[in-house]
Tab-separated table of C-alpha atoms in Angstrom:
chain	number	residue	atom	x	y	z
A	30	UNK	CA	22.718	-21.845	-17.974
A	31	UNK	CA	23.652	-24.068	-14.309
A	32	UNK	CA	24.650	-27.226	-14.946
A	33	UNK	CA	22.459	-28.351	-12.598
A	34	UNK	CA	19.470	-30.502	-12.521
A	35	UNK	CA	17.019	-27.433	-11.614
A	36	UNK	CA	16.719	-25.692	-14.896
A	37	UNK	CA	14.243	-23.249	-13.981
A	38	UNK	CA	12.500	-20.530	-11.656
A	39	UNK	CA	8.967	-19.240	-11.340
A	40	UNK	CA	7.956	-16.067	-10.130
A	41	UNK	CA	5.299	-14.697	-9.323
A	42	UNK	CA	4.086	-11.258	-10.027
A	43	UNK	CA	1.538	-9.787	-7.558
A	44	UNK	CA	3.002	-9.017	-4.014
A	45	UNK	CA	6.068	-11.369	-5.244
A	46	UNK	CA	7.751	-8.325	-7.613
A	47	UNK	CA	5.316	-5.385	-6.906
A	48	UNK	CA	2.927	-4.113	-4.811
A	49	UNK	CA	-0.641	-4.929	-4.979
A	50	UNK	CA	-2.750	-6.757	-1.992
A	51	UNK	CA	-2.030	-2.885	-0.341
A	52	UNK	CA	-4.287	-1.385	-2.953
A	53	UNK	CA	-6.944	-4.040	-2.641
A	54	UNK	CA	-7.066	-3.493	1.494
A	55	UNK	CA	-7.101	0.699	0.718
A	56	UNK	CA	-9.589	-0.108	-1.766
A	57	UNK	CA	-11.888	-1.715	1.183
A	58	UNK	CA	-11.503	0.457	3.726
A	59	UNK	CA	-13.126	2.892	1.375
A	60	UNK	CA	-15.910	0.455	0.576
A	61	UNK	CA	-16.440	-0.352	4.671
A	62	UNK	CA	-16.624	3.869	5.021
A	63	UNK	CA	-19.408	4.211	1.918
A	64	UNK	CA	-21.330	1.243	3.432
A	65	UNK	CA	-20.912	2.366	6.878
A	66	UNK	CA	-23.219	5.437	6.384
A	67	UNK	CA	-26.223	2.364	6.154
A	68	UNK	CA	-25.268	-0.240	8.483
A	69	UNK	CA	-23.385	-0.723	11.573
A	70	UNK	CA	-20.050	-2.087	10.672
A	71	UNK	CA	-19.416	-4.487	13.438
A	72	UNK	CA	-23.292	-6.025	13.606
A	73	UNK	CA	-22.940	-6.427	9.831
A	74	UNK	CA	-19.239	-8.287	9.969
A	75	UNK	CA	-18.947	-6.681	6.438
A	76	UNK	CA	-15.180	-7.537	6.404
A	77	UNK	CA	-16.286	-11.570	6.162
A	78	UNK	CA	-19.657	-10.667	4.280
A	79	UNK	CA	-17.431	-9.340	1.963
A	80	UNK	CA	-15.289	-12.245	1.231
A	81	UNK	CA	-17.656	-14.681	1.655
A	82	UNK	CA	-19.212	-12.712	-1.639
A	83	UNK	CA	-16.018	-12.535	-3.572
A	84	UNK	CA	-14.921	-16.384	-2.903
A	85	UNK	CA	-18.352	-17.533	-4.391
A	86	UNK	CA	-17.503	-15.398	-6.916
A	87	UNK	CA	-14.856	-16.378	-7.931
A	88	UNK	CA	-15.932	-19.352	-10.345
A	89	UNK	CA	-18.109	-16.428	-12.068
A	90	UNK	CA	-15.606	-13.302	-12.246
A	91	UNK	CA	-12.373	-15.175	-11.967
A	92	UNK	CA	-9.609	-12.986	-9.504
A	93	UNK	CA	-8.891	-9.617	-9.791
A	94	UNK	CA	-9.795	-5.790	-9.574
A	95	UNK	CA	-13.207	-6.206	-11.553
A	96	UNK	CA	-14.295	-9.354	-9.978
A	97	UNK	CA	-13.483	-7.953	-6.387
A	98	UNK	CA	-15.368	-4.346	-7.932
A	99	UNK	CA	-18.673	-6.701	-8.636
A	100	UNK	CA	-18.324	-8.816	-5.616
A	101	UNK	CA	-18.464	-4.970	-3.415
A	102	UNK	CA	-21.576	-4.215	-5.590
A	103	UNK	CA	-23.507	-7.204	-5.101
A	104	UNK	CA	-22.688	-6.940	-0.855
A	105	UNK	CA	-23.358	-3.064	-0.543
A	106	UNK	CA	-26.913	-3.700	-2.241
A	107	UNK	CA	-27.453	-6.898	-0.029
A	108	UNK	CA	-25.991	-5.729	3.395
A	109	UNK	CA	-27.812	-2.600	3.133
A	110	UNK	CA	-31.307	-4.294	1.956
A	111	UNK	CA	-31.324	-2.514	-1.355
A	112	UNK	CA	-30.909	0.854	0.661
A	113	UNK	CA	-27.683	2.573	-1.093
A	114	UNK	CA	-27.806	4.925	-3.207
A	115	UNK	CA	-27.185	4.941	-7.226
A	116	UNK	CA	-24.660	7.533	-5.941
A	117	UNK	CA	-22.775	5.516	-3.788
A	118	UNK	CA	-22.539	2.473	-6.126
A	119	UNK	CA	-20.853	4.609	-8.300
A	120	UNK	CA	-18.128	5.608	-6.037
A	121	UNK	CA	-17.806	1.784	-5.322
A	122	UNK	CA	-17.114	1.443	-9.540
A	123	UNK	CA	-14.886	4.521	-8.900
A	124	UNK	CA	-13.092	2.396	-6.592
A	125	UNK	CA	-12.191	-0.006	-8.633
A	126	UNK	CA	-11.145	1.978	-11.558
A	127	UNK	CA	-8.779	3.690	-9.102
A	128	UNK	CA	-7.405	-0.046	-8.322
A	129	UNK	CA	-7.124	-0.284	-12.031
A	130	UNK	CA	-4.977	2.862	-12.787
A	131	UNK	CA	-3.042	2.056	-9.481
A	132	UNK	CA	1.184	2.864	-10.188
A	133	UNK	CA	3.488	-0.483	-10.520
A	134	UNK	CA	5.928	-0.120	-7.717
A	135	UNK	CA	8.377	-3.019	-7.611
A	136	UNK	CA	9.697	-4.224	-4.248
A	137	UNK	CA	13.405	-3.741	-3.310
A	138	UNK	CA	15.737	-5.714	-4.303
A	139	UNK	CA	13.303	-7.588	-7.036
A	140	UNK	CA	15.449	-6.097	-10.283
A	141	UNK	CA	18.888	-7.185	-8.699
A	142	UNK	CA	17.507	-10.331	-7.570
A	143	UNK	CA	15.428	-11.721	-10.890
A	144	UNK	CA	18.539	-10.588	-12.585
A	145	UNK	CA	21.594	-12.642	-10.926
A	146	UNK	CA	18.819	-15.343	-11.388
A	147	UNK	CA	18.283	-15.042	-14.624
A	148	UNK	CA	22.320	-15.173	-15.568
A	149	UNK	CA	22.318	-18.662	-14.444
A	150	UNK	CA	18.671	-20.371	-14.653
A	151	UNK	CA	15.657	-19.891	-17.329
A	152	UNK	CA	13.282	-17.770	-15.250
A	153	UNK	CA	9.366	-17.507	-16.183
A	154	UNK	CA	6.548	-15.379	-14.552
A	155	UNK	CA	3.537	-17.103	-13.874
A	156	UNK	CA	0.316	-14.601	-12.567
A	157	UNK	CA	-3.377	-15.222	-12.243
A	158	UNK	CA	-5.968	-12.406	-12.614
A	159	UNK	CA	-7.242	-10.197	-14.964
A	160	UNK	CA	-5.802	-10.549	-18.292
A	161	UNK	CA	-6.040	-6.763	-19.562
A	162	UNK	CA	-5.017	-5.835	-16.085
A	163	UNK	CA	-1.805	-8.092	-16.073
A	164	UNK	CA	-0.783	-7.321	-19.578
A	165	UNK	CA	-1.272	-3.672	-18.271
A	166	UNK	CA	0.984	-4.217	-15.057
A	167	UNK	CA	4.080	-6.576	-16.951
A	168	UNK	CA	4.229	-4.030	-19.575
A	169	UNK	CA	4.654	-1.265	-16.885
A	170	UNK	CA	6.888	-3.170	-14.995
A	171	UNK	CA	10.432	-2.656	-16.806
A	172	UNK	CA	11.113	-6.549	-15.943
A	173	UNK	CA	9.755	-8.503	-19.012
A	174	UNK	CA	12.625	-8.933	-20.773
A	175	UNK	CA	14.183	-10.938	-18.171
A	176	UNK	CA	11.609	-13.757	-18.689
A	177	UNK	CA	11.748	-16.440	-21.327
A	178	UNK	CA	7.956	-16.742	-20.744
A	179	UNK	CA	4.997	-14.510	-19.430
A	180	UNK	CA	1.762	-16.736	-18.557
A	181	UNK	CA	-1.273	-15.121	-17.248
A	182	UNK	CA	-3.450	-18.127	-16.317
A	183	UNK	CA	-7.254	-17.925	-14.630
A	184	UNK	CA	-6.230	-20.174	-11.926
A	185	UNK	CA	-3.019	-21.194	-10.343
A	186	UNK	CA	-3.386	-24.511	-9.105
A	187	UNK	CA	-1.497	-28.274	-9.734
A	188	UNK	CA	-3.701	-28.845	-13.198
A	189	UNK	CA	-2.216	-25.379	-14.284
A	190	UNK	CA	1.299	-25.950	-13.331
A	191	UNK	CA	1.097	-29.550	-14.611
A	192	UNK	CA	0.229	-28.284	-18.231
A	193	UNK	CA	2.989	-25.344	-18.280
A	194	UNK	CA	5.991	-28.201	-16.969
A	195	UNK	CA	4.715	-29.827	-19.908
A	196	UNK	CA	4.701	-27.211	-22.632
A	197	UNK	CA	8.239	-26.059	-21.147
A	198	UNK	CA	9.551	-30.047	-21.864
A	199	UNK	CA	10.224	-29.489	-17.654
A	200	UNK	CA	9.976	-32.375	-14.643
A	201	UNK	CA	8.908	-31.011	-11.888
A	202	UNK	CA	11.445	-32.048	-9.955
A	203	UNK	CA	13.657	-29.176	-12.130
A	204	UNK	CA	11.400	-26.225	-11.177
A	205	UNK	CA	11.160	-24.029	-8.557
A	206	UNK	CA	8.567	-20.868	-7.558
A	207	UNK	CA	8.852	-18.288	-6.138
A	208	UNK	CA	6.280	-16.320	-4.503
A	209	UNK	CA	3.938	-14.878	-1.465
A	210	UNK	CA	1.085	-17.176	-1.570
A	211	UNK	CA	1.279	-20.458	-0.223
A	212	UNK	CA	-2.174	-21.945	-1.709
A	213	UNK	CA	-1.094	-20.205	-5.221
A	214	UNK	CA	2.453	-20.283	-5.541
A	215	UNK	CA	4.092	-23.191	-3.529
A	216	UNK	CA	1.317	-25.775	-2.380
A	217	UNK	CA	0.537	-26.961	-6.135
A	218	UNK	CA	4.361	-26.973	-7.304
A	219	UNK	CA	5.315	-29.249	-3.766
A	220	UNK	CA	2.013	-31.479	-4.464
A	221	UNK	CA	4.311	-31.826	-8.434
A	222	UNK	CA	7.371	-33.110	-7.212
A	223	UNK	CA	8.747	-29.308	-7.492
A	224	UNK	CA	10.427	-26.752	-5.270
A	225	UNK	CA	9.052	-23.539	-3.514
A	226	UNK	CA	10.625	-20.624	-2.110
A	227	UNK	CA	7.811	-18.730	-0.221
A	228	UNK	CA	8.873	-14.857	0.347
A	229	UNK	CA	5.697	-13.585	2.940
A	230	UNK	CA	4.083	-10.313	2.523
A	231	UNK	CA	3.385	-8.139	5.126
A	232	UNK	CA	-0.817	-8.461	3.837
A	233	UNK	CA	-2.240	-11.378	2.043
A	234	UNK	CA	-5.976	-11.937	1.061
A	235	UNK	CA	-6.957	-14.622	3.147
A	236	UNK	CA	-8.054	-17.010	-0.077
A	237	UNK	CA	-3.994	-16.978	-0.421
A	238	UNK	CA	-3.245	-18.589	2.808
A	239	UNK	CA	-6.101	-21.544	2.464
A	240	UNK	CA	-3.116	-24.164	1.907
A	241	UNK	CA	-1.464	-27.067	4.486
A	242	UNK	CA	2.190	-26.849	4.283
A	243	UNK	CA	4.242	-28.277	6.826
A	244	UNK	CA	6.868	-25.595	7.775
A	245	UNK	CA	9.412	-28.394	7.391
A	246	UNK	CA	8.446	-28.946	4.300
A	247	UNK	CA	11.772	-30.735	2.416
A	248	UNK	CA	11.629	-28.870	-0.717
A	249	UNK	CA	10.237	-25.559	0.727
A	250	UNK	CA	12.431	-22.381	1.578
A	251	UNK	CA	11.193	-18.921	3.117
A	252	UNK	CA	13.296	-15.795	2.747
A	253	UNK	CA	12.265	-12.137	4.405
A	254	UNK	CA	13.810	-10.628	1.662
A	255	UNK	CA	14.694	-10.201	-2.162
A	256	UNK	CA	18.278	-10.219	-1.824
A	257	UNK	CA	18.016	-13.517	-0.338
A	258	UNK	CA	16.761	-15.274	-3.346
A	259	UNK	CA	19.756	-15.971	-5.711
A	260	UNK	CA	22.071	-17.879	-2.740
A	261	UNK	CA	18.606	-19.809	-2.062
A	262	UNK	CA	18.187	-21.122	-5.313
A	263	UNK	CA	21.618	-21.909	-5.782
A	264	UNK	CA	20.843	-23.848	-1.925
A	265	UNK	CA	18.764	-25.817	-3.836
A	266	UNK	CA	20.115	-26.278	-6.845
A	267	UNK	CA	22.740	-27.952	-4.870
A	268	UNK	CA	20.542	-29.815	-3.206
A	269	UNK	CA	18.451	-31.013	-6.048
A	270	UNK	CA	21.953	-32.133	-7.784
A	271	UNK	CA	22.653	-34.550	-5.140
């Protein structure tokens, strides 16, 4: 393990190692074409009727494929005043089991990269969603073994990260994440005293990007791409030693 004073790195799963928000923005299309045969698309602003629905939803359903499934349910019958068809509510539950069997594709670069990380820090993977789902996708994955720990938490915000540090015997101030969404993944670990290393993909859900980070942010990185995350953690791993 480094001798330095960070000890460990997060990552985070969803859009960070493999593909996902792609699925979920295929996956409404299809909805907006099913719904379209009622309403007029742009009169009915479906795209924010729709997340409006799934954000109030999400103290209900928590995140994921079958609260997002629910949330399309509940706005096709109300957008369309009851109108659709039984039929058509099917093929919106039809979407969503087609998000569910989706393929794990890992990003390039994300097996070399964990890996030189994992020869010299303690890396853990922290996700939020589903938990059958999850299980389902780490399993699938072929990365698991790399991790000393797996957590799939409800919610990934600075109560959650607070209780892992402490189960992990961790300061903050020795951890860094890694991932794509700010309000998820590096706001919460910043607000701890930790480090961040945001790595933007090319679609986020806009609930991912609700977060105020200064892009100067002292403890914060951004990288483009995978192979650029073992030199920056090693960055600030030098940093954090001095």
């Amino acid at each position: 393990m480094s001798a330095s004073p960070l000890r460990m790195v997060g990552f985070d799963a969803d859009d960070t190692l493999w593909r996902s928000q792609d699925y979920f923005d295929q996956a409404q299309l299809d909805f907006e074409r099913i719904v379209g045969a009622y309403v007029d698309l742009h009169d009915a602003r479906l795209h924010e009727r729709l997340y409006a629905i799934e954000k109030s939803n999400i103290g209900v359903f928590g995140y994921g494929v079958k609260g997002m499934t629910l949330s399309m349910i509940e706005a096709a019958v109300e957008i369309t005043s009851q109108r659709i068809s039984a039929a058509d509510l099917h093929r919106i539950v039809e979407l969503g089991k087609d998000l569910l069997r989706h393929p794990v594709e890992i990003l390039p670069g994300i097996p070399e990269a964990v890996a030189a990380i994992a020869a010299e820090f303690e890396v853990v993977l922290i996700t939020k969603g589903d938990l059958f789902h999850q299980e389902a996708k780490v399993r699938q994955c072929g990365l698991a073994d790399l991790f000393r720990r797996i957590e799939i938490v409800s919610e990934k915000d600075v109560e959650t990260y607070a209780r892992l540090l402490r189960e992990f015997e961790l300061p903050a101030s020795q951890f860094v994440m890694v991932g794509n969404s700010l309000r998820s993944d590096i706001a919460p670990v910043l607000a701890l005293g930790g480090w961040g290393i945001h790595v933007p993909y090319h679609t986020t859900w806009a609930h991912e990007n609700e977060a105020e980070i200064a892009a100067d942010a002292p403890r914060l990185r951004r990288v483009e791409q995978a192979a650029q995350l073992p030199q920056t953690v090693r960055e600030l791993a030098a940093i954090a030693a001095n």
